[in-house]
PDB file of C-alpha atoms in Angstrom:
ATOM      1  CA  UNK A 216     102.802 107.793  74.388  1.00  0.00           C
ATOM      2  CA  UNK A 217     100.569 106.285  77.142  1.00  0.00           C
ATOM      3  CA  UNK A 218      97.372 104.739  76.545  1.00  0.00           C
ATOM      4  CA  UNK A 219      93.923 105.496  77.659  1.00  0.00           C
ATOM      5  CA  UNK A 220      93.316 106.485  81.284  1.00  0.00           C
ATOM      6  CA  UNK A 221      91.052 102.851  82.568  1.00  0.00           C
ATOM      7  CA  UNK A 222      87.225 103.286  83.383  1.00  0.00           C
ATOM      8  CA  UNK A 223      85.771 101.041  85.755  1.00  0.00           C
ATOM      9  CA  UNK A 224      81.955  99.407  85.666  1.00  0.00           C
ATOM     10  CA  UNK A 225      81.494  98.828  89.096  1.00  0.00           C
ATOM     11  CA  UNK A 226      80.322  95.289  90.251  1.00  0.00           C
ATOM     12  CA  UNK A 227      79.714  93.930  86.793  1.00  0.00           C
ATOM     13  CA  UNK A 228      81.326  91.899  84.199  1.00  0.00           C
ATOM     14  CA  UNK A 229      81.068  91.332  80.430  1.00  0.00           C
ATOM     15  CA  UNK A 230      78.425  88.912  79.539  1.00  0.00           C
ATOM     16  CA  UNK A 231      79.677  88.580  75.904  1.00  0.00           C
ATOM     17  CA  UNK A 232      83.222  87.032  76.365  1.00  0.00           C
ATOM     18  CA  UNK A 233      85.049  90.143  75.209  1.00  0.00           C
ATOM     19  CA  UNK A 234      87.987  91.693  76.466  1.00  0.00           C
ATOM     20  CA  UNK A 235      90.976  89.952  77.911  1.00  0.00           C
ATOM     21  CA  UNK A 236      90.017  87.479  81.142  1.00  0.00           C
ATOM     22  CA  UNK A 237      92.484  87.737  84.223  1.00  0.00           C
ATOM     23  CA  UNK A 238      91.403  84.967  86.738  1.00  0.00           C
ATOM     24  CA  UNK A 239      93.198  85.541  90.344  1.00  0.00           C
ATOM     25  CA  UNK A 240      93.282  83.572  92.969  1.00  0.00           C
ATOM     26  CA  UNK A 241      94.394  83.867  96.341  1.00  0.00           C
ATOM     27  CA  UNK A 242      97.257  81.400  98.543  1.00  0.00           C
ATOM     28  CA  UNK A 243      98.734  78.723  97.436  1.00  0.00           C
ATOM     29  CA  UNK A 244     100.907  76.554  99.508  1.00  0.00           C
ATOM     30  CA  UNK A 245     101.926  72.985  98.383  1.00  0.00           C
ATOM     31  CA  UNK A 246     103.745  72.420 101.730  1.00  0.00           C
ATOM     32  CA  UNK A 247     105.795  69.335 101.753  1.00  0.00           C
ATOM     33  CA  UNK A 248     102.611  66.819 100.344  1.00  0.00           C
ATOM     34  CA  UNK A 249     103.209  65.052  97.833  1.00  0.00           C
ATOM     35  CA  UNK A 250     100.155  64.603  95.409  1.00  0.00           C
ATOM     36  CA  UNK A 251      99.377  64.356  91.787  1.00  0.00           C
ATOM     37  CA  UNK A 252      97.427  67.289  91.110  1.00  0.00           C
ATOM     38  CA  UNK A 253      95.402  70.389  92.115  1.00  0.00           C
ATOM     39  CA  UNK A 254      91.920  70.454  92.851  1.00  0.00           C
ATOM     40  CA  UNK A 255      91.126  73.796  90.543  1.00  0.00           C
ATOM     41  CA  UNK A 256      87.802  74.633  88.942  1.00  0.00           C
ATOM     42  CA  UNK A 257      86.966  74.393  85.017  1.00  0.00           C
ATOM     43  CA  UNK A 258      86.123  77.741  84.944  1.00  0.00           C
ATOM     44  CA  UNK A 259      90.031  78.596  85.431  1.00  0.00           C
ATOM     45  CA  UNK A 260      90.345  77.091  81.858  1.00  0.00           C
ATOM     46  CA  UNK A 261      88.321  80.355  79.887  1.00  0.00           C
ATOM     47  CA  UNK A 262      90.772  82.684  81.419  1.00  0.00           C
ATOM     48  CA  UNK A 263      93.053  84.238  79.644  1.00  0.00           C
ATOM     49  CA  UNK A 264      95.971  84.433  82.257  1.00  0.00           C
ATOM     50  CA  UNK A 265      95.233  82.887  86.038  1.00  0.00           C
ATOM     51  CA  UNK A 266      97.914  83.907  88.745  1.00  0.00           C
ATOM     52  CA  UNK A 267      98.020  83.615  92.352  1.00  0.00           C
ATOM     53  CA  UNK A 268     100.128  83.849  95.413  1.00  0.00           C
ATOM     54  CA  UNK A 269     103.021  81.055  95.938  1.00  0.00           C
ATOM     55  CA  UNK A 270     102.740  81.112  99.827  1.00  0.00           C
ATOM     56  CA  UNK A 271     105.353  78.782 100.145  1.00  0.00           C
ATOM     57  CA  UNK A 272     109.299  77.931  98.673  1.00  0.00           C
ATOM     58  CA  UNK A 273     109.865  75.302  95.804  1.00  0.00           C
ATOM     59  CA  UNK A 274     113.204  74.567  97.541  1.00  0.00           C
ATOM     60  CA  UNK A 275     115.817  71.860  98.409  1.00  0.00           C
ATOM     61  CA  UNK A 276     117.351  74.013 100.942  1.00  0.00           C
ATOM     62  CA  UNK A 277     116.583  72.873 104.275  1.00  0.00           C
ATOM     63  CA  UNK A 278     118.020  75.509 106.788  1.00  0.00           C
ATOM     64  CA  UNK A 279     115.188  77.877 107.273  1.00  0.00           C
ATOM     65  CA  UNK A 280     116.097  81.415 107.058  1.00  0.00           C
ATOM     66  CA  UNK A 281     114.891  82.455 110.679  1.00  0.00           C
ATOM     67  CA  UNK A 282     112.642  80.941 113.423  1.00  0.00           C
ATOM     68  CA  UNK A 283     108.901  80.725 112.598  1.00  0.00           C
ATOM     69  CA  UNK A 284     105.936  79.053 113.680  1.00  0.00           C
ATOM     70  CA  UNK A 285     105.239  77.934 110.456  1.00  0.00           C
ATOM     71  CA  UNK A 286     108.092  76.917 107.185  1.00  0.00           C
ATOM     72  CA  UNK A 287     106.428  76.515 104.583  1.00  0.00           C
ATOM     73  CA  UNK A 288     108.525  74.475 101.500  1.00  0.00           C
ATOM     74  CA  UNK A 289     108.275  71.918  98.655  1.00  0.00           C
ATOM     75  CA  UNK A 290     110.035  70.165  96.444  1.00  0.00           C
ATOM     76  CA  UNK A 291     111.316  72.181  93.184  1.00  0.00           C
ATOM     77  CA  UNK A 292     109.455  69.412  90.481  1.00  0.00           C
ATOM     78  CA  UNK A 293     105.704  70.246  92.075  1.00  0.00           C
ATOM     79  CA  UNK A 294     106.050  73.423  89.995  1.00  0.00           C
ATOM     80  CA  UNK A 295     104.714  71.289  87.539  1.00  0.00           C
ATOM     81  CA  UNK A 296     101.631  71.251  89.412  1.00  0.00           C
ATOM     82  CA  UNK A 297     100.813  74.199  89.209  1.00  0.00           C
ATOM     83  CA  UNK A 298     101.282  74.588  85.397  1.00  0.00           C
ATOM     84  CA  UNK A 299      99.202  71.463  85.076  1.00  0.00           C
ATOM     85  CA  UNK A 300      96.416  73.142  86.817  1.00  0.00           C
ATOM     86  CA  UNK A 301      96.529  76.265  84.846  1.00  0.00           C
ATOM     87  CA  UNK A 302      98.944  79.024  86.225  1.00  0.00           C
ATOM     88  CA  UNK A 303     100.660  80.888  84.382  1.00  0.00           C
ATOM     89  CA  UNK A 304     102.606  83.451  86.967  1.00  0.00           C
ATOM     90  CA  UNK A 305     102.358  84.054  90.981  1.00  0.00           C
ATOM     91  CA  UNK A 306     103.630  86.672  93.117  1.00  0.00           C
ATOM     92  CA  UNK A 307     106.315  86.202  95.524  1.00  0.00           C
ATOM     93  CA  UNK A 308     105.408  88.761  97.826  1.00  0.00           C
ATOM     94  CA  UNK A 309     104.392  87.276 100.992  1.00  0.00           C
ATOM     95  CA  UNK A 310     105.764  86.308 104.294  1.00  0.00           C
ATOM     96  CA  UNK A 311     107.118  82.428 102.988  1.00  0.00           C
ATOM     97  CA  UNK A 312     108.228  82.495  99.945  1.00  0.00           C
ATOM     98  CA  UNK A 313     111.812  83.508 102.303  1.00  0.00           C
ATOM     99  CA  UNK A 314     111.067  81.049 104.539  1.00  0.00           C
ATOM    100  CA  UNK A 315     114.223  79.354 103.593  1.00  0.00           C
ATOM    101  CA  UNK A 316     116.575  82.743 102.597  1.00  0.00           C
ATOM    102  CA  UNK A 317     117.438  84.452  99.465  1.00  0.00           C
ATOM    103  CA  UNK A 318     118.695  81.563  97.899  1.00  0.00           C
ATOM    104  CA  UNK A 319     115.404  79.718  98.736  1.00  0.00           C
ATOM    105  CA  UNK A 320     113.644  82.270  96.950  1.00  0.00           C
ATOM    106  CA  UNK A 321     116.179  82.040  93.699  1.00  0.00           C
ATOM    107  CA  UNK A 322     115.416  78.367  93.311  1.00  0.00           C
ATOM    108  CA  UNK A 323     111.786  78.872  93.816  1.00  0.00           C
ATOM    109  CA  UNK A 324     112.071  81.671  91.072  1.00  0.00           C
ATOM    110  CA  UNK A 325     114.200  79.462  88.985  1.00  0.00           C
ATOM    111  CA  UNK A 326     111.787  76.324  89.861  1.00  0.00           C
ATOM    112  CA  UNK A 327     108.814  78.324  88.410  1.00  0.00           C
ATOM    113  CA  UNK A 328     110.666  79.403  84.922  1.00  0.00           C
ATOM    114  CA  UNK A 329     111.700  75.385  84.056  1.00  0.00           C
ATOM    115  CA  UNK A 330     107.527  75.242  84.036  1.00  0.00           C
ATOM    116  CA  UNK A 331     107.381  78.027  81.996  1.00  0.00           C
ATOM    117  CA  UNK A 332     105.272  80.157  84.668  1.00  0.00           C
ATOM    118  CA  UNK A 333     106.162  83.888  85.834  1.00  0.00           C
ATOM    119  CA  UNK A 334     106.804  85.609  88.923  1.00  0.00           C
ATOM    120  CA  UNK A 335     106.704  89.147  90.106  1.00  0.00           C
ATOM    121  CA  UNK A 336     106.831  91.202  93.498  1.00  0.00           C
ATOM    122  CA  UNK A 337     108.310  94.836  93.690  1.00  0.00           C
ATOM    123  CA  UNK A 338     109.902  93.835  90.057  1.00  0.00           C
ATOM    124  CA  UNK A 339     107.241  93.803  87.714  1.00  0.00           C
ATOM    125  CA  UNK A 340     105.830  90.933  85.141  1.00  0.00           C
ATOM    126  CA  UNK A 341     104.447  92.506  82.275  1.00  0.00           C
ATOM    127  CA  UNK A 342     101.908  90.816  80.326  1.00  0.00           C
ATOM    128  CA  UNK A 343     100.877  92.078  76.688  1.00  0.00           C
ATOM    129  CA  UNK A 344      97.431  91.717  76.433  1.00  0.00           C
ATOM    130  CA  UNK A 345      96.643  92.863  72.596  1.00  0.00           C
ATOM    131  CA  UNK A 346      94.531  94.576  71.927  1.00  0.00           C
ATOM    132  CA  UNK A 347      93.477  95.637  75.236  1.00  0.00           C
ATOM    133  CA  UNK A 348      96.783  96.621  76.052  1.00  0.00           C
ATOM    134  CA  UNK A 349      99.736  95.562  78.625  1.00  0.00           C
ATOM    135  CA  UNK A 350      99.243  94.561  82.089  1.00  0.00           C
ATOM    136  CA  UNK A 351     102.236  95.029  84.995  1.00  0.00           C
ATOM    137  CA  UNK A 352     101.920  92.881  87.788  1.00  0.00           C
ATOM    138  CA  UNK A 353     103.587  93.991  91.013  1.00  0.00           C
ATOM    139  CA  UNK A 354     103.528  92.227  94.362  1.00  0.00           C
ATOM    140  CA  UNK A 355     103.817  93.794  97.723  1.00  0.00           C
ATOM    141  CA  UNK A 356     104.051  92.259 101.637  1.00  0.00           C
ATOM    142  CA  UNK A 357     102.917  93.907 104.445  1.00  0.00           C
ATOM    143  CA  UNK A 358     102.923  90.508 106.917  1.00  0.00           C
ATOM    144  CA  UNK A 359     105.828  90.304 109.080  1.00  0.00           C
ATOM    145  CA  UNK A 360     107.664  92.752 106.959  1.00  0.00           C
ATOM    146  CA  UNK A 361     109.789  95.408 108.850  1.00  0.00           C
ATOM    147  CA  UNK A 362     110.767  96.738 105.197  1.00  0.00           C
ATOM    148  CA  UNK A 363     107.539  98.059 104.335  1.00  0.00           C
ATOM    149  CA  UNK A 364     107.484 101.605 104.365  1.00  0.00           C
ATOM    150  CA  UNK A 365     110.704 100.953 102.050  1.00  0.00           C
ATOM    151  CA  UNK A 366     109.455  98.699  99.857  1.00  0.00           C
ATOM    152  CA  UNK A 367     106.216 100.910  99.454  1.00  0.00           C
ATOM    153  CA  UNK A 368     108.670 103.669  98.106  1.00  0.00           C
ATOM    154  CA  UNK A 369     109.990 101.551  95.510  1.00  0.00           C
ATOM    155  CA  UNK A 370     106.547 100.551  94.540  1.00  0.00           C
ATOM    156  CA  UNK A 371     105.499 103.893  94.217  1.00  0.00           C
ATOM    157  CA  UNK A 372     108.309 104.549  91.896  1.00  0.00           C
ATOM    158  CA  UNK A 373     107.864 101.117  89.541  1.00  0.00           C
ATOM    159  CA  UNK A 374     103.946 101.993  89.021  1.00  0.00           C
ATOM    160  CA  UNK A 375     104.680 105.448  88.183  1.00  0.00           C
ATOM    161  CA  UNK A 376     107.376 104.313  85.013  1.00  0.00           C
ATOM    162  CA  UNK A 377     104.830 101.659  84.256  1.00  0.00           C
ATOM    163  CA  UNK A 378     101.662 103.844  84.459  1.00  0.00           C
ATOM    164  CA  UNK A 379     103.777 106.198  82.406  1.00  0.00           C
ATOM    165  CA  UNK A 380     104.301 103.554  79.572  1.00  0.00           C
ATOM    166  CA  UNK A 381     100.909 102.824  79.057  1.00  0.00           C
ATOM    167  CA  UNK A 382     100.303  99.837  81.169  1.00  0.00           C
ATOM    168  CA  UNK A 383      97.446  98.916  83.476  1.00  0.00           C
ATOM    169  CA  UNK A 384      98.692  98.304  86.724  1.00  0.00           C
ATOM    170  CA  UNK A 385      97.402  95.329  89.071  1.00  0.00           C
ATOM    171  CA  UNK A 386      99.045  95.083  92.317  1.00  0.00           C
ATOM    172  CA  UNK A 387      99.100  91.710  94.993  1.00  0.00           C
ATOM    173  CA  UNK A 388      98.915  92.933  97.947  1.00  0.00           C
ATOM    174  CA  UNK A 389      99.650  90.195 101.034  1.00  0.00           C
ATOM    175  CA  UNK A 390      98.232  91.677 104.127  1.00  0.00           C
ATOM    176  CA  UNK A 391      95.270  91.804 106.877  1.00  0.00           C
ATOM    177  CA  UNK A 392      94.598  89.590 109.925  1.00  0.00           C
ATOM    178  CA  UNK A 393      94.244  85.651 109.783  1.00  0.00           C
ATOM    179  CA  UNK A 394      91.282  83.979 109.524  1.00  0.00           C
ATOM    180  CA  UNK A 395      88.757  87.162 109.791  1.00  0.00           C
ATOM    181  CA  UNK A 396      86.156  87.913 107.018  1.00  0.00           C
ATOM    182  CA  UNK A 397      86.750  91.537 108.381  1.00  0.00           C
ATOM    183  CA  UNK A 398      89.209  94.008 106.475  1.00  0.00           C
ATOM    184  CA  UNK A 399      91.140  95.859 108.762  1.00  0.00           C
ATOM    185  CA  UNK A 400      91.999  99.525 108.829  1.00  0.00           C
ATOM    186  CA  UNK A 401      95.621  99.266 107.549  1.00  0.00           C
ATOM    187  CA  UNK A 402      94.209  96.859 104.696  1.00  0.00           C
ATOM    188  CA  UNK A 403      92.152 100.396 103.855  1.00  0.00           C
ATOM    189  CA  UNK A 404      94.752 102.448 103.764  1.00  0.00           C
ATOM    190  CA  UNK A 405      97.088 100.615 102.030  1.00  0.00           C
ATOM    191  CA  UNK A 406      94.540  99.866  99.097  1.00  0.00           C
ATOM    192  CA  UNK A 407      93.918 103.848  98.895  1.00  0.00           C
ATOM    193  CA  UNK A 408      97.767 104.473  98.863  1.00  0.00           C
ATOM    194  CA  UNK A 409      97.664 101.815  95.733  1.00  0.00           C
ATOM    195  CA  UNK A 410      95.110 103.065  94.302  1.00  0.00           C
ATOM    196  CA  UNK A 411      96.192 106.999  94.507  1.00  0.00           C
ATOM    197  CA  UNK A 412      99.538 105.739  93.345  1.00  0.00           C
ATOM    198  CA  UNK A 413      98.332 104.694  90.597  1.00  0.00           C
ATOM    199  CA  UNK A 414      97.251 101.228  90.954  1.00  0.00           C
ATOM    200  CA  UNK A 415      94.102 100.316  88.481  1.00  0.00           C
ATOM    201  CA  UNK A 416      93.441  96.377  90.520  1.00  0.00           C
ATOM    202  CA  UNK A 417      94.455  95.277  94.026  1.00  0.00           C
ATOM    203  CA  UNK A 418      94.043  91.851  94.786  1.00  0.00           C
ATOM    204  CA  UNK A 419      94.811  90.720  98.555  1.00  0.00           C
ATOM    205  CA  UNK A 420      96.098  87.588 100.280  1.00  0.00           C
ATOM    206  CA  UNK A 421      97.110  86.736 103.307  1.00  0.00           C
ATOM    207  CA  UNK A 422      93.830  86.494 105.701  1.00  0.00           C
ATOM    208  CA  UNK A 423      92.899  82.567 104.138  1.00  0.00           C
ATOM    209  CA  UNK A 424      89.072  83.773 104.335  1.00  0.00           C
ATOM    210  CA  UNK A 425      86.746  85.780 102.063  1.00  0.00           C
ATOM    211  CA  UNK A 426      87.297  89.520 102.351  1.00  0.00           C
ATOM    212  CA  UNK A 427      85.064  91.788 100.511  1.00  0.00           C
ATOM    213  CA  UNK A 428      85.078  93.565  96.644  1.00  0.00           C
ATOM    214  CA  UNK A 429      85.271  96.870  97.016  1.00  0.00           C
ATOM    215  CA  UNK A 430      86.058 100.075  95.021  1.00  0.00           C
ATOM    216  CA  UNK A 431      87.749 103.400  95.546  1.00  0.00           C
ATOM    217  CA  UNK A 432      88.288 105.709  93.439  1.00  0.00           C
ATOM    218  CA  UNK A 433      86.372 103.390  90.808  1.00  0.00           C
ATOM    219  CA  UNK A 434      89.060 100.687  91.442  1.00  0.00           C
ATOM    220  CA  UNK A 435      88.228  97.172  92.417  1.00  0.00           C
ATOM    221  CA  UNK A 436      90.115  95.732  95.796  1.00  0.00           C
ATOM    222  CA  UNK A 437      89.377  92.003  96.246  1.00  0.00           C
ATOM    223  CA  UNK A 438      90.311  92.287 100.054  1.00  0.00           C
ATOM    224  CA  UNK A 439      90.883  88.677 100.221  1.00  0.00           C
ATOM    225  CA  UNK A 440      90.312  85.556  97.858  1.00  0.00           C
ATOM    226  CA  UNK A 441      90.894  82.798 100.834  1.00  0.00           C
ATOM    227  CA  UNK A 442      92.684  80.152  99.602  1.00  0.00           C
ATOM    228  CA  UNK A 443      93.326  78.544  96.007  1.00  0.00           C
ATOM    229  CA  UNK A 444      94.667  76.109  97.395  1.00  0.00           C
ATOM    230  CA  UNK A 445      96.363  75.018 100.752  1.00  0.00           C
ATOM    231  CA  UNK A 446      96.842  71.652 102.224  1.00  0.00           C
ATOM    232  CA  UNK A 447      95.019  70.052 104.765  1.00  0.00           C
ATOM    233  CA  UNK A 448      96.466  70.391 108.572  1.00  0.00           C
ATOM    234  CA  UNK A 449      93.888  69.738 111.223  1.00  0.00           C
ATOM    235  CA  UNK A 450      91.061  71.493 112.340  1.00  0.00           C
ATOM    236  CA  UNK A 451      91.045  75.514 110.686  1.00  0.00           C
ATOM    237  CA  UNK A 452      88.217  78.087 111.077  1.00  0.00           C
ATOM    238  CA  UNK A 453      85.279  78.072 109.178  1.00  0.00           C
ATOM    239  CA  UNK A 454      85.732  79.009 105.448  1.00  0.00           C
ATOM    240  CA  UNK A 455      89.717  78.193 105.344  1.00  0.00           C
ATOM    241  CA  UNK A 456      89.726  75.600 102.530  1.00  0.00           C
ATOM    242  CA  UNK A 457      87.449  77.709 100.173  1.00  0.00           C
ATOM    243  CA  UNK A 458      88.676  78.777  97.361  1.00  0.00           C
ATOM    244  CA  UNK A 459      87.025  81.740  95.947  1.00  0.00           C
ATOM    245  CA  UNK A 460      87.899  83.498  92.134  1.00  0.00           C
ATOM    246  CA  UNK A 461      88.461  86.842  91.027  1.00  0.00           C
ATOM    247  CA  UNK A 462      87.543  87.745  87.242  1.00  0.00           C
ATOM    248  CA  UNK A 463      88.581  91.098  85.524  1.00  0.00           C
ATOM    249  CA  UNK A 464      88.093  91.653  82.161  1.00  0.00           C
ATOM    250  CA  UNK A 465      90.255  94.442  80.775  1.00  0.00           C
ATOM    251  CA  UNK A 466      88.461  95.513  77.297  1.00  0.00           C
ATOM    252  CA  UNK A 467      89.474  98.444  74.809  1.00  0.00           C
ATOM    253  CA  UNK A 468      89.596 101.923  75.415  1.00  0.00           C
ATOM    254  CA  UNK A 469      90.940 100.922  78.837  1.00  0.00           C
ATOM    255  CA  UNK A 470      87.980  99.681  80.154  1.00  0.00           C
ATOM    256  CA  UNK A 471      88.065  97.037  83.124  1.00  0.00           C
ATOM    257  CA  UNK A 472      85.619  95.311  85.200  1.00  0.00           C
ATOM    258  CA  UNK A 473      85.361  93.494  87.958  1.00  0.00           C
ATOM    259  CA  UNK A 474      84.029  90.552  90.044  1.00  0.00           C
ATOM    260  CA  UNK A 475      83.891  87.567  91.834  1.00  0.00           C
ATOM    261  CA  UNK A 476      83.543  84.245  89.717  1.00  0.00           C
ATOM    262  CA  UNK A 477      83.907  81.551  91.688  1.00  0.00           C
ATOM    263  CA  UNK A 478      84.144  79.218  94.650  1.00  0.00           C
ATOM    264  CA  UNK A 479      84.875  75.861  95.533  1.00  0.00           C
TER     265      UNK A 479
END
């Protein structure tokens, strides 16, 4: 039997503490630093579940899957940095968490599970949230991804069972262009093919900046949350080492709103 079809408040979030508290944030990348904790705000600490994107592998293996500008890795143990800051799961869908191959990715997987934290991309984490219900996270990549259209397909699919079970569905989506505070037109129409598929959040990475909240179909996109945290490598633009907060609160009867709650 599936449960009540979500309503959305738009722009607004329960003053009253009710209702279970998601925190997102956006990219995380430890790179190959080595430092004793993560500079995270206090309000990550009234959430009820905080997840991000891993932009990077928690890997000992060295030979990097293909040629890249960029290779982003660290060492397996800093997992523990990011359940000492208040993680609990990340999605894996983005253009580095194969930086170093498939077996890269298992370690990082495997890495994240000694801490006790989740992961999720095309297969789902599912999150029971009683009373207010269960939650499936999915994560999808659009960057450098040739396997898209593919992977979209599968998507579809996954949602559908879950929607069909009851679940509210919130989807990472790892897109857009760098550095920009502007959404682009793909990033538009890939949130409306979420949405219409059956997605109830969307919560994008990928750009490093700001993007805007916005809602279709009464469904909140967070475009882009910037950073949660990403290590310091010479001059960036403007904006590139703020971290900024998503909150949804997902309350009884299926009801689920939305906003920004922070930055840094």
């Amino acid at each position: 039997e599936t449960g009540p079809e979500p309503t959305f408040d738009l722009m607004t979030m329960s003053r009253d503490g009710s209702g279970f508290l998601l925190t997102a944030g956006g990219d995380v990348c430890l790179g190959s630093i080595d430092v004793l904790s993560l500079p995270t705000p206090s309000h990550l600490s009234k959430a009820d579940l905080v997840v991000a994107n891993l932009e990077c592998a928690l890997t000992r293996v060295s030979e990097p899957a293909r040629a890249k500008p960029f290779l982003f890795r660290a060492p397996p143990s800093s997992a523990r940095l990011l359940e000492a800051a208040g993680f609990d799961g990340f999605s894996l869908a983005n253009n580095h968490s194969g930086d170093f191959g498939d077996a890269g990715r298992r370690e990082t997987a495997d890495s994240l599970g000694k801490f006790g934290l989740a992961h999720f991309d095309l297969d789902p984490w599912e999150v029971d949230a009683t009373p207010h219900g269960r939650l499936a996270f999915f994560g999808i990549n659009y960057v450098e991804n040739e396997d898209w259209r593919s992977d979209s397909e599968t998507l579809g699919e996954r949602m559908a069972v879950a929607k069909a079970e009851g679940a509210t569905v919130i989807v990472f989506a790892h897109w857009g262009q760098e550095y920009t505070v502007l959404t682009t037109d793909e990033q538009r129409e890939h949130a409306r093919w979420l949405v219409d598929r059956g997605a109830d959040v969307v919560i994008g990475t990928g750009p490093h900046r700001l993007q805007p909240l916005d809602f279709y179909r009464g469904r909140p996109v967070f475009y882009s949350l910037g950073n949660a945290y990403f290590p310091p490598r010479g001059p960036m633009p403007e904006g590139f080492h703020e971290a900024h907060w998503a909150g949804v609160r997902f309350g009884r009867h299926g009801r689920v709103r939305a906003r920004l709650i922070g930055r840094d």
